[in-house]
Structures are given as C-alpha cells and as structure tokens.
C-alpha cells in the first residue's frame, strides 16, 4: 500500500510539474539590473561642437527593464525588451591645447530583441541586439568660449547572456553587451557586464 501511494504521489508530481515547465519563459516580465560599464570615447561630434576626449572610464550602472517572451517552438524563446540604465561616476574630461571637453553619459534607453535556447527547462542561453540611445551632458571650453548643454548619442548594441529560473516567477540573468554609439567620424564604444533579476507574470 505504501509503495502504491508513493508511486501515485510521484506520478502526480510529475504530471503537475510538466505544465509549469512548459509555461516557463512565456509572457510578460519586469526586472532590475546593475553592473559594470566601460565607456571608450574618441572624437565625438556633439550639438555644441567637436569634443576630443580620447579616453575611457569604468563605472557602475543600474536600471530597470521590461519585456515579453514567446515560445514559437519547444525550446526556442523570442523576446522583445526595453530598458533604461543610469550611469554613476562615468564623467569623462580631457584637456588639450586651448580646449577642455567633458561628456557625462547620464542615462541610456535601449530597445531590442532576444533569441534564446532552453538548454534545460529552467536555463535560457540567448543572444540579443537592438537600438540604444544615450542622453549625455556636454561641456566645451575653447576659443569660441564656454558652452554647455545636452545631447543624444545613439547607435546599435549586441550581446548575449544566460538566464535561470529560480522559482516559477523569479529569474536571474548575467549578460554582456557591446554598443557602438559613434558614427559620422565619432567614436563612442560601450562595454557592459550586467546582472539582473526578473519577475515573470
């Protein structure tokens, strides 16, 4: 009798856990993330003029994100995701000849897609790509006099990571991103390593 009861309990557990596993990484989610950012700037064309920074700086970034997962196939996950990241102590300043240039990437918006594969029912490995826009404060001091203002620097971003379900609703992720926010003779590259937690609805 005890053996039959144990077998019945095992079958019942496996039967109820399978639908939950099938529903993992489906639907909307929101989350928070933080990590390391390295901004590498060269000659940057801004609305105020040319800023010759030619420097890089490591900093901390933190923000929030939201997205939606779909499962077009058994182990394939596709996602649309948007997020905002705030930079801390990432101001870059460079003095050269008779000029001083300062650029402070205050925060950024990103909009992209993810394509992933479930190596287990709870572990997703993915790549991502999309658009990123950085809102920066700019200060220039040269022969034309002092100038200060805001500018939008945008470009593309690619990356990848791994996400693991901790519970049926909560997941943790580790992710790397590379962004190119230059163009038209500008150089603004960004490397990021981010850790995040997401809540799935």
mmCIF file with all atom_site columns, C-alpha atoms in Angstrom:
data_model
loop_
_atom_site.group_PDB
_atom_site.id
_atom_site.type_symbol
_atom_site.label_atom_id
_atom_site.label_alt_id
_atom_site.label_comp_id
_atom_site.label_asym_id
_atom_site.label_entity_id
_atom_site.label_seq_id
_atom_site.pdbx_PDB_ins_code
_atom_site.Cartn_x
_atom_site.Cartn_y
_atom_site.Cartn_z
_atom_site.occupancy
_atom_site.B_iso_or_equiv
_atom_site.pdbx_formal_charge
_atom_site.auth_seq_id
_atom_site.auth_comp_id
_atom_site.auth_asym_id
_atom_site.auth_atom_id
_atom_site.pdbx_PDB_model_num
ATOM 1   C CA . UNK A 1 1   ? 0.000  0.000  0.000   1.00 0.00 ? 1   UNK A CA 1
ATOM 2   C CA . UNK A 1 2   ? 2.824  2.419  0.887   1.00 0.00 ? 2   UNK A CA 1
ATOM 3   C CA . UNK A 1 3   ? 4.603  1.604  -2.399  1.00 0.00 ? 3   UNK A CA 1
ATOM 4   C CA . UNK A 1 4   ? 1.418  2.297  -4.407  1.00 0.00 ? 4   UNK A CA 1
ATOM 5   C CA . UNK A 1 5   ? 0.900  5.558  -2.537  1.00 0.00 ? 5   UNK A CA 1
ATOM 6   C CA . UNK A 1 6   ? 4.494  6.620  -3.228  1.00 0.00 ? 6   UNK A CA 1
ATOM 7   C CA . UNK A 1 7   ? 4.167  5.790  -6.935  1.00 0.00 ? 7   UNK A CA 1
ATOM 8   C CA . UNK A 1 8   ? 0.872  7.673  -7.135  1.00 0.00 ? 8   UNK A CA 1
ATOM 9   C CA . UNK A 1 9   ? 2.461  10.713 -5.453  1.00 0.00 ? 9   UNK A CA 1
ATOM 10  C CA . UNK A 1 10  ? 5.431  10.609 -7.852  1.00 0.00 ? 10  UNK A CA 1
ATOM 11  C CA . UNK A 1 11  ? 3.161  10.393 -10.901 1.00 0.00 ? 11  UNK A CA 1
ATOM 12  C CA . UNK A 1 12  ? 1.007  13.221 -9.606  1.00 0.00 ? 12  UNK A CA 1
ATOM 13  C CA . UNK A 1 13  ? 4.074  15.418 -9.012  1.00 0.00 ? 13  UNK A CA 1
ATOM 14  C CA . UNK A 1 14  ? 5.483  14.745 -12.472 1.00 0.00 ? 14  UNK A CA 1
ATOM 15  C CA . UNK A 1 15  ? 2.111  15.367 -14.038 1.00 0.00 ? 15  UNK A CA 1
ATOM 16  C CA . UNK A 1 16  ? 1.682  18.744 -12.349 1.00 0.00 ? 16  UNK A CA 1
ATOM 17  C CA . UNK A 1 17  ? 5.274  19.912 -12.870 1.00 0.00 ? 17  UNK A CA 1
ATOM 18  C CA . UNK A 1 18  ? 5.282  19.341 -16.616 1.00 0.00 ? 18  UNK A CA 1
ATOM 19  C CA . UNK A 1 19  ? 2.752  22.095 -17.472 1.00 0.00 ? 19  UNK A CA 1
ATOM 20  C CA . UNK A 1 20  ? 4.653  24.528 -15.244 1.00 0.00 ? 20  UNK A CA 1
ATOM 21  C CA . UNK A 1 21  ? 7.908  23.752 -17.079 1.00 0.00 ? 21  UNK A CA 1
ATOM 22  C CA . UNK A 1 22  ? 6.147  24.167 -20.425 1.00 0.00 ? 22  UNK A CA 1
ATOM 23  C CA . UNK A 1 23  ? 4.974  27.637 -19.381 1.00 0.00 ? 23  UNK A CA 1
ATOM 24  C CA . UNK A 1 24  ? 8.417  28.867 -18.316 1.00 0.00 ? 24  UNK A CA 1
ATOM 25  C CA . UNK A 1 25  ? 9.772  31.908 -20.208 1.00 0.00 ? 25  UNK A CA 1
ATOM 26  C CA . UNK A 1 26  ? 6.383  32.813 -21.643 1.00 0.00 ? 26  UNK A CA 1
ATOM 27  C CA . UNK A 1 27  ? 4.552  36.096 -21.258 1.00 0.00 ? 27  UNK A CA 1
ATOM 28  C CA . UNK A 1 28  ? 5.462  39.499 -19.794 1.00 0.00 ? 28  UNK A CA 1
ATOM 29  C CA . UNK A 1 29  ? 8.208  40.251 -17.290 1.00 0.00 ? 29  UNK A CA 1
ATOM 30  C CA . UNK A 1 30  ? 9.817  43.211 -15.490 1.00 0.00 ? 30  UNK A CA 1
ATOM 31  C CA . UNK A 1 31  ? 13.156 43.423 -13.747 1.00 0.00 ? 31  UNK A CA 1
ATOM 32  C CA . UNK A 1 32  ? 16.084 45.365 -12.366 1.00 0.00 ? 32  UNK A CA 1
ATOM 33  C CA . UNK A 1 33  ? 19.782 45.086 -13.219 1.00 0.00 ? 33  UNK A CA 1
ATOM 34  C CA . UNK A 1 34  ? 23.138 46.537 -12.258 1.00 0.00 ? 34  UNK A CA 1
ATOM 35  C CA . UNK A 1 35  ? 26.772 46.039 -13.169 1.00 0.00 ? 35  UNK A CA 1
ATOM 36  C CA . UNK A 1 36  ? 29.945 47.351 -14.805 1.00 0.00 ? 36  UNK A CA 1
ATOM 37  C CA . UNK A 1 37  ? 30.188 49.782 -17.701 1.00 0.00 ? 37  UNK A CA 1
ATOM 38  C CA . UNK A 1 38  ? 33.236 50.934 -19.658 1.00 0.00 ? 38  UNK A CA 1
ATOM 39  C CA . UNK A 1 39  ? 32.804 53.943 -21.936 1.00 0.00 ? 39  UNK A CA 1
ATOM 40  C CA . UNK A 1 40  ? 35.519 54.497 -24.571 1.00 0.00 ? 40  UNK A CA 1
ATOM 41  C CA . UNK A 1 41  ? 35.333 57.857 -26.311 1.00 0.00 ? 41  UNK A CA 1
ATOM 42  C CA . UNK A 1 42  ? 37.458 59.344 -29.034 1.00 0.00 ? 42  UNK A CA 1
ATOM 43  C CA . UNK A 1 43  ? 36.455 62.309 -31.170 1.00 0.00 ? 43  UNK A CA 1
ATOM 44  C CA . UNK A 1 44  ? 32.757 62.876 -30.506 1.00 0.00 ? 44  UNK A CA 1
ATOM 45  C CA . UNK A 1 45  ? 30.586 65.161 -32.624 1.00 0.00 ? 45  UNK A CA 1
ATOM 46  C CA . UNK A 1 46  ? 28.001 66.881 -30.415 1.00 0.00 ? 46  UNK A CA 1
ATOM 47  C CA . UNK A 1 47  ? 25.369 69.575 -30.948 1.00 0.00 ? 47  UNK A CA 1
ATOM 48  C CA . UNK A 1 48  ? 27.770 72.047 -29.292 1.00 0.00 ? 48  UNK A CA 1
ATOM 49  C CA . UNK A 1 49  ? 30.772 71.118 -31.432 1.00 0.00 ? 49  UNK A CA 1
ATOM 50  C CA . UNK A 1 50  ? 33.568 68.569 -31.532 1.00 0.00 ? 50  UNK A CA 1
ATOM 51  C CA . UNK A 1 51  ? 34.683 67.043 -28.230 1.00 0.00 ? 51  UNK A CA 1
ATOM 52  C CA . UNK A 1 52  ? 38.080 65.341 -28.389 1.00 0.00 ? 52  UNK A CA 1
ATOM 53  C CA . UNK A 1 53  ? 38.005 63.101 -25.343 1.00 0.00 ? 53  UNK A CA 1
ATOM 54  C CA . UNK A 1 54  ? 40.247 60.164 -26.341 1.00 0.00 ? 54  UNK A CA 1
ATOM 55  C CA . UNK A 1 55  ? 39.789 58.404 -23.022 1.00 0.00 ? 55  UNK A CA 1
ATOM 56  C CA . UNK A 1 56  ? 37.925 55.563 -21.327 1.00 0.00 ? 56  UNK A CA 1
ATOM 57  C CA . UNK A 1 57  ? 36.403 55.096 -17.897 1.00 0.00 ? 57  UNK A CA 1
ATOM 58  C CA . UNK A 1 58  ? 34.948 52.251 -15.862 1.00 0.00 ? 58  UNK A CA 1
ATOM 59  C CA . UNK A 1 59  ? 31.782 52.959 -13.903 1.00 0.00 ? 59  UNK A CA 1
ATOM 60  C CA . UNK A 1 60  ? 28.729 51.428 -12.271 1.00 0.00 ? 60  UNK A CA 1
ATOM 61  C CA . UNK A 1 61  ? 25.328 51.307 -13.986 1.00 0.00 ? 61  UNK A CA 1
ATOM 62  C CA . UNK A 1 62  ? 21.884 50.293 -12.736 1.00 0.00 ? 62  UNK A CA 1
ATOM 63  C CA . UNK A 1 63  ? 18.389 50.345 -14.174 1.00 0.00 ? 63  UNK A CA 1
ATOM 64  C CA . UNK A 1 64  ? 15.143 48.588 -14.979 1.00 0.00 ? 64  UNK A CA 1
ATOM 65  C CA . UNK A 1 65  ? 13.785 46.634 -17.941 1.00 0.00 ? 65  UNK A CA 1
ATOM 66  C CA . UNK A 1 66  ? 10.540 45.088 -19.200 1.00 0.00 ? 66  UNK A CA 1
ATOM 67  C CA . UNK A 1 67  ? 9.757  42.625 -21.954 1.00 0.00 ? 67  UNK A CA 1
ATOM 68  C CA . UNK A 1 68  ? 7.639  39.841 -23.349 1.00 0.00 ? 68  UNK A CA 1
ATOM 69  C CA . UNK A 1 69  ? 8.641  36.232 -24.072 1.00 0.00 ? 69  UNK A CA 1
ATOM 70  C CA . UNK A 1 70  ? 7.076  33.911 -26.625 1.00 0.00 ? 70  UNK A CA 1
ATOM 71  C CA . UNK A 1 71  ? 7.788  30.223 -27.320 1.00 0.00 ? 71  UNK A CA 1
ATOM 72  C CA . UNK A 1 72  ? 7.436  29.571 -31.076 1.00 0.00 ? 72  UNK A CA 1
ATOM 73  C CA . UNK A 1 73  ? 8.977  26.100 -30.614 1.00 0.00 ? 73  UNK A CA 1
ATOM 74  C CA . UNK A 1 74  ? 9.585  23.718 -27.741 1.00 0.00 ? 74  UNK A CA 1
ATOM 75  C CA . UNK A 1 75  ? 12.952 25.131 -26.635 1.00 0.00 ? 75  UNK A CA 1
ATOM 76  C CA . UNK A 1 76  ? 13.094 28.397 -28.568 1.00 0.00 ? 76  UNK A CA 1
ATOM 77  C CA . UNK A 1 77  ? 12.364 31.689 -26.792 1.00 0.00 ? 77  UNK A CA 1
ATOM 78  C CA . UNK A 1 78  ? 11.974 35.031 -28.566 1.00 0.00 ? 78  UNK A CA 1
ATOM 79  C CA . UNK A 1 79  ? 11.682 38.279 -26.628 1.00 0.00 ? 79  UNK A CA 1
ATOM 80  C CA . UNK A 1 80  ? 11.087 41.965 -27.163 1.00 0.00 ? 80  UNK A CA 1
ATOM 81  C CA . UNK A 1 81  ? 12.650 44.094 -24.424 1.00 0.00 ? 81  UNK A CA 1
ATOM 82  C CA . UNK A 1 82  ? 13.078 47.740 -23.443 1.00 0.00 ? 82  UNK A CA 1
ATOM 83  C CA . UNK A 1 83  ? 15.155 49.195 -20.632 1.00 0.00 ? 83  UNK A CA 1
ATOM 84  C CA . UNK A 1 84  ? 16.737 52.234 -19.066 1.00 0.00 ? 84  UNK A CA 1
ATOM 85  C CA . UNK A 1 85  ? 20.173 52.370 -17.405 1.00 0.00 ? 85  UNK A CA 1
ATOM 86  C CA . UNK A 1 86  ? 21.632 55.116 -15.235 1.00 0.00 ? 86  UNK A CA 1
ATOM 87  C CA . UNK A 1 87  ? 25.376 55.706 -15.049 1.00 0.00 ? 87  UNK A CA 1
ATOM 88  C CA . UNK A 1 88  ? 27.223 56.624 -11.852 1.00 0.00 ? 88  UNK A CA 1
ATOM 89  C CA . UNK A 1 89  ? 30.550 58.483 -11.800 1.00 0.00 ? 89  UNK A CA 1
ATOM 90  C CA . UNK A 1 90  ? 31.120 57.986 -15.542 1.00 0.00 ? 90  UNK A CA 1
ATOM 91  C CA . UNK A 1 91  ? 32.037 61.548 -16.493 1.00 0.00 ? 91  UNK A CA 1
ATOM 92  C CA . UNK A 1 92  ? 34.981 61.850 -18.928 1.00 0.00 ? 92  UNK A CA 1
ATOM 93  C CA . UNK A 1 93  ? 37.083 65.035 -19.182 1.00 0.00 ? 93  UNK A CA 1
ATOM 94  C CA . UNK A 1 94  ? 40.046 65.797 -21.433 1.00 0.00 ? 94  UNK A CA 1
ATOM 95  C CA . UNK A 1 95  ? 42.201 68.933 -21.691 1.00 0.00 ? 95  UNK A CA 1
ATOM 96  C CA . UNK A 1 96  ? 44.109 69.567 -24.925 1.00 0.00 ? 96  UNK A CA 1
ATOM 97  C CA . UNK A 1 97  ? 45.892 72.719 -26.138 1.00 0.00 ? 97  UNK A CA 1
ATOM 98  C CA . UNK A 1 98  ? 43.452 75.590 -25.515 1.00 0.00 ? 98  UNK A CA 1
ATOM 99  C CA . UNK A 1 99  ? 40.333 73.474 -25.002 1.00 0.00 ? 99  UNK A CA 1
ATOM 100 C CA . UNK A 1 100 ? 38.589 71.326 -22.420 1.00 0.00 ? 100 UNK A CA 1
ATOM 101 C CA . UNK A 1 101 ? 35.873 68.772 -23.240 1.00 0.00 ? 101 UNK A CA 1
ATOM 102 C CA . UNK A 1 102 ? 33.611 66.953 -20.784 1.00 0.00 ? 102 UNK A CA 1
ATOM 103 C CA . UNK A 1 103 ? 30.991 64.340 -21.607 1.00 0.00 ? 103 UNK A CA 1
ATOM 104 C CA . UNK A 1 104 ? 28.818 62.728 -18.933 1.00 0.00 ? 104 UNK A CA 1
ATOM 105 C CA . UNK A 1 105 ? 26.650 59.810 -20.179 1.00 0.00 ? 105 UNK A CA 1
ATOM 106 C CA . UNK A 1 106 ? 23.863 60.268 -17.632 1.00 0.00 ? 106 UNK A CA 1
ATOM 107 C CA . UNK A 1 107 ? 21.428 57.559 -18.711 1.00 0.00 ? 107 UNK A CA 1
ATOM 108 C CA . UNK A 1 108 ? 20.501 55.413 -21.696 1.00 0.00 ? 108 UNK A CA 1
ATOM 109 C CA . UNK A 1 109 ? 17.441 53.823 -23.271 1.00 0.00 ? 109 UNK A CA 1
ATOM 110 C CA . UNK A 1 110 ? 17.574 50.567 -25.213 1.00 0.00 ? 110 UNK A CA 1
ATOM 111 C CA . UNK A 1 111 ? 15.056 48.689 -27.328 1.00 0.00 ? 111 UNK A CA 1
ATOM 112 C CA . UNK A 1 112 ? 15.888 45.257 -28.693 1.00 0.00 ? 112 UNK A CA 1
ATOM 113 C CA . UNK A 1 113 ? 15.090 41.615 -29.265 1.00 0.00 ? 113 UNK A CA 1
ATOM 114 C CA . UNK A 1 114 ? 16.434 38.394 -27.775 1.00 0.00 ? 114 UNK A CA 1
ATOM 115 C CA . UNK A 1 115 ? 16.647 34.933 -29.334 1.00 0.00 ? 115 UNK A CA 1
ATOM 116 C CA . UNK A 1 116 ? 17.345 32.092 -26.927 1.00 0.00 ? 116 UNK A CA 1
ATOM 117 C CA . UNK A 1 117 ? 17.526 28.345 -26.497 1.00 0.00 ? 117 UNK A CA 1
ATOM 118 C CA . UNK A 1 118 ? 16.433 26.446 -23.389 1.00 0.00 ? 118 UNK A CA 1
ATOM 119 C CA . UNK A 1 119 ? 19.314 24.137 -22.536 1.00 0.00 ? 119 UNK A CA 1
ATOM 120 C CA . UNK A 1 120 ? 17.126 22.930 -19.633 1.00 0.00 ? 120 UNK A CA 1
ATOM 121 C CA . UNK A 1 121 ? 13.543 23.757 -18.690 1.00 0.00 ? 121 UNK A CA 1
ATOM 122 C CA . UNK A 1 122 ? 14.865 26.478 -16.380 1.00 0.00 ? 122 UNK A CA 1
ATOM 123 C CA . UNK A 1 123 ? 18.032 27.728 -18.129 1.00 0.00 ? 123 UNK A CA 1
ATOM 124 C CA . UNK A 1 124 ? 17.945 30.000 -21.172 1.00 0.00 ? 124 UNK A CA 1
ATOM 125 C CA . UNK A 1 125 ? 21.017 30.916 -23.228 1.00 0.00 ? 125 UNK A CA 1
ATOM 126 C CA . UNK A 1 126 ? 20.404 33.852 -25.558 1.00 0.00 ? 126 UNK A CA 1
ATOM 127 C CA . UNK A 1 127 ? 21.805 36.490 -27.893 1.00 0.00 ? 127 UNK A CA 1
ATOM 128 C CA . UNK A 1 128 ? 20.421 39.983 -28.224 1.00 0.00 ? 128 UNK A CA 1
ATOM 129 C CA . UNK A 1 129 ? 20.603 43.041 -30.442 1.00 0.00 ? 129 UNK A CA 1
ATOM 130 C CA . UNK A 1 130 ? 18.901 46.378 -30.898 1.00 0.00 ? 130 UNK A CA 1
ATOM 131 C CA . UNK A 1 131 ? 18.963 50.148 -30.623 1.00 0.00 ? 131 UNK A CA 1
ATOM 132 C CA . UNK A 1 132 ? 20.458 52.259 -27.816 1.00 0.00 ? 132 UNK A CA 1
ATOM 133 C CA . UNK A 1 133 ? 20.222 55.981 -27.084 1.00 0.00 ? 133 UNK A CA 1
ATOM 134 C CA . UNK A 1 134 ? 22.434 57.756 -24.540 1.00 0.00 ? 134 UNK A CA 1
ATOM 135 C CA . UNK A 1 135 ? 21.437 61.084 -23.011 1.00 0.00 ? 135 UNK A CA 1
ATOM 136 C CA . UNK A 1 136 ? 24.643 62.949 -22.137 1.00 0.00 ? 136 UNK A CA 1
ATOM 137 C CA . UNK A 1 137 ? 25.562 66.315 -20.716 1.00 0.00 ? 137 UNK A CA 1
ATOM 138 C CA . UNK A 1 138 ? 28.300 68.111 -22.683 1.00 0.00 ? 138 UNK A CA 1
ATOM 139 C CA . UNK A 1 139 ? 30.652 70.929 -21.690 1.00 0.00 ? 139 UNK A CA 1
ATOM 140 C CA . UNK A 1 140 ? 33.116 72.557 -24.061 1.00 0.00 ? 140 UNK A CA 1
ATOM 141 C CA . UNK A 1 141 ? 35.625 75.325 -23.394 1.00 0.00 ? 141 UNK A CA 1
ATOM 142 C CA . UNK A 1 142 ? 37.708 76.538 -26.333 1.00 0.00 ? 142 UNK A CA 1
ATOM 143 C CA . UNK A 1 143 ? 38.446 79.675 -28.345 1.00 0.00 ? 143 UNK A CA 1
ATOM 144 C CA . UNK A 1 144 ? 34.719 80.089 -29.024 1.00 0.00 ? 144 UNK A CA 1
ATOM 145 C CA . UNK A 1 145 ? 34.075 80.352 -25.287 1.00 0.00 ? 145 UNK A CA 1
ATOM 146 C CA . UNK A 1 146 ? 32.344 78.059 -22.748 1.00 0.00 ? 146 UNK A CA 1
ATOM 147 C CA . UNK A 1 147 ? 29.322 76.061 -23.870 1.00 0.00 ? 147 UNK A CA 1
ATOM 148 C CA . UNK A 1 148 ? 27.184 73.510 -22.073 1.00 0.00 ? 148 UNK A CA 1
ATOM 149 C CA . UNK A 1 149 ? 24.075 71.524 -22.903 1.00 0.00 ? 149 UNK A CA 1
ATOM 150 C CA . UNK A 1 150 ? 22.515 68.106 -23.514 1.00 0.00 ? 150 UNK A CA 1
ATOM 151 C CA . UNK A 1 151 ? 22.918 65.753 -26.455 1.00 0.00 ? 151 UNK A CA 1
ATOM 152 C CA . UNK A 1 152 ? 21.512 62.449 -27.685 1.00 0.00 ? 152 UNK A CA 1
ATOM 153 C CA . UNK A 1 153 ? 24.043 59.881 -28.893 1.00 0.00 ? 153 UNK A CA 1
ATOM 154 C CA . UNK A 1 154 ? 22.542 56.771 -30.453 1.00 0.00 ? 154 UNK A CA 1
ATOM 155 C CA . UNK A 1 155 ? 23.609 53.577 -32.180 1.00 0.00 ? 155 UNK A CA 1
ATOM 156 C CA . UNK A 1 156 ? 23.324 49.811 -32.046 1.00 0.00 ? 156 UNK A CA 1
ATOM 157 C CA . UNK A 1 157 ? 24.016 47.206 -29.394 1.00 0.00 ? 157 UNK A CA 1
ATOM 158 C CA . UNK A 1 158 ? 24.645 43.436 -29.419 1.00 0.00 ? 158 UNK A CA 1
ATOM 159 C CA . UNK A 1 159 ? 25.298 40.916 -26.696 1.00 0.00 ? 159 UNK A CA 1
ATOM 160 C CA . UNK A 1 160 ? 24.292 37.701 -25.040 1.00 0.00 ? 160 UNK A CA 1
ATOM 161 C CA . UNK A 1 161 ? 23.759 36.020 -21.728 1.00 0.00 ? 161 UNK A CA 1
ATOM 162 C CA . UNK A 1 162 ? 22.207 33.286 -19.643 1.00 0.00 ? 162 UNK A CA 1
ATOM 163 C CA . UNK A 1 163 ? 19.004 33.425 -17.606 1.00 0.00 ? 163 UNK A CA 1
ATOM 164 C CA . UNK A 1 164 ? 17.976 30.906 -14.946 1.00 0.00 ? 164 UNK A CA 1
ATOM 165 C CA . UNK A 1 165 ? 14.586 30.436 -13.303 1.00 0.00 ? 165 UNK A CA 1
ATOM 166 C CA . UNK A 1 166 ? 14.995 30.459 -9.530  1.00 0.00 ? 166 UNK A CA 1
ATOM 167 C CA . UNK A 1 167 ? 11.268 29.906 -8.957  1.00 0.00 ? 167 UNK A CA 1
ATOM 168 C CA . UNK A 1 168 ? 8.337  29.722 -11.342 1.00 0.00 ? 168 UNK A CA 1
ATOM 169 C CA . UNK A 1 169 ? 8.097  33.543 -11.263 1.00 0.00 ? 169 UNK A CA 1
ATOM 170 C CA . UNK A 1 170 ? 11.610 34.770 -10.463 1.00 0.00 ? 170 UNK A CA 1
ATOM 171 C CA . UNK A 1 171 ? 14.694 34.502 -12.698 1.00 0.00 ? 171 UNK A CA 1
ATOM 172 C CA . UNK A 1 172 ? 18.293 35.713 -12.536 1.00 0.00 ? 172 UNK A CA 1
ATOM 173 C CA . UNK A 1 173 ? 20.438 36.686 -15.520 1.00 0.00 ? 173 UNK A CA 1
ATOM 174 C CA . UNK A 1 174 ? 24.022 37.504 -16.419 1.00 0.00 ? 174 UNK A CA 1
ATOM 175 C CA . UNK A 1 175 ? 24.594 39.452 -19.614 1.00 0.00 ? 175 UNK A CA 1
ATOM 176 C CA . UNK A 1 176 ? 27.318 41.107 -21.701 1.00 0.00 ? 176 UNK A CA 1
ATOM 177 C CA . UNK A 1 177 ? 26.638 43.965 -24.133 1.00 0.00 ? 177 UNK A CA 1
ATOM 178 C CA . UNK A 1 178 ? 28.685 45.879 -26.678 1.00 0.00 ? 178 UNK A CA 1
ATOM 179 C CA . UNK A 1 179 ? 27.346 49.186 -28.018 1.00 0.00 ? 179 UNK A CA 1
ATOM 180 C CA . UNK A 1 180 ? 28.588 51.416 -30.837 1.00 0.00 ? 180 UNK A CA 1
ATOM 181 C CA . UNK A 1 181 ? 27.214 54.926 -30.359 1.00 0.00 ? 181 UNK A CA 1
ATOM 182 C CA . UNK A 1 182 ? 29.547 56.678 -32.779 1.00 0.00 ? 182 UNK A CA 1
ATOM 183 C CA . UNK A 1 183 ? 29.115 57.450 -36.452 1.00 0.00 ? 183 UNK A CA 1
ATOM 184 C CA . UNK A 1 184 ? 29.923 60.392 -38.727 1.00 0.00 ? 184 UNK A CA 1
ATOM 185 C CA . UNK A 1 185 ? 33.527 60.456 -37.572 1.00 0.00 ? 185 UNK A CA 1
ATOM 186 C CA . UNK A 1 186 ? 32.662 59.955 -33.893 1.00 0.00 ? 186 UNK A CA 1
ATOM 187 C CA . UNK A 1 187 ? 33.899 57.234 -31.579 1.00 0.00 ? 187 UNK A CA 1
ATOM 188 C CA . UNK A 1 188 ? 31.792 56.141 -28.610 1.00 0.00 ? 188 UNK A CA 1
ATOM 189 C CA . UNK A 1 189 ? 32.022 52.485 -27.645 1.00 0.00 ? 189 UNK A CA 1
ATOM 190 C CA . UNK A 1 190 ? 30.485 50.869 -24.586 1.00 0.00 ? 190 UNK A CA 1
ATOM 191 C CA . UNK A 1 191 ? 31.140 47.525 -22.883 1.00 0.00 ? 191 UNK A CA 1
ATOM 192 C CA . UNK A 1 192 ? 28.792 46.306 -20.159 1.00 0.00 ? 192 UNK A CA 1
ATOM 193 C CA . UNK A 1 193 ? 28.508 43.301 -17.866 1.00 0.00 ? 193 UNK A CA 1
ATOM 194 C CA . UNK A 1 194 ? 25.146 43.261 -16.079 1.00 0.00 ? 194 UNK A CA 1
ATOM 195 C CA . UNK A 1 195 ? 23.407 41.039 -13.516 1.00 0.00 ? 195 UNK A CA 1
ATOM 196 C CA . UNK A 1 196 ? 19.657 41.191 -13.144 1.00 0.00 ? 196 UNK A CA 1
ATOM 197 C CA . UNK A 1 197 ? 16.525 39.774 -11.542 1.00 0.00 ? 197 UNK A CA 1
ATOM 198 C CA . UNK A 1 198 ? 13.211 39.481 -13.406 1.00 0.00 ? 198 UNK A CA 1
ATOM 199 C CA . UNK A 1 199 ? 9.653  38.816 -12.255 1.00 0.00 ? 199 UNK A CA 1
ATOM 200 C CA . UNK A 1 200 ? 7.501  36.846 -14.721 1.00 0.00 ? 200 UNK A CA 1
ATOM 201 C CA . UNK A 1 201 ? 3.723  37.304 -14.825 1.00 0.00 ? 201 UNK A CA 1
#
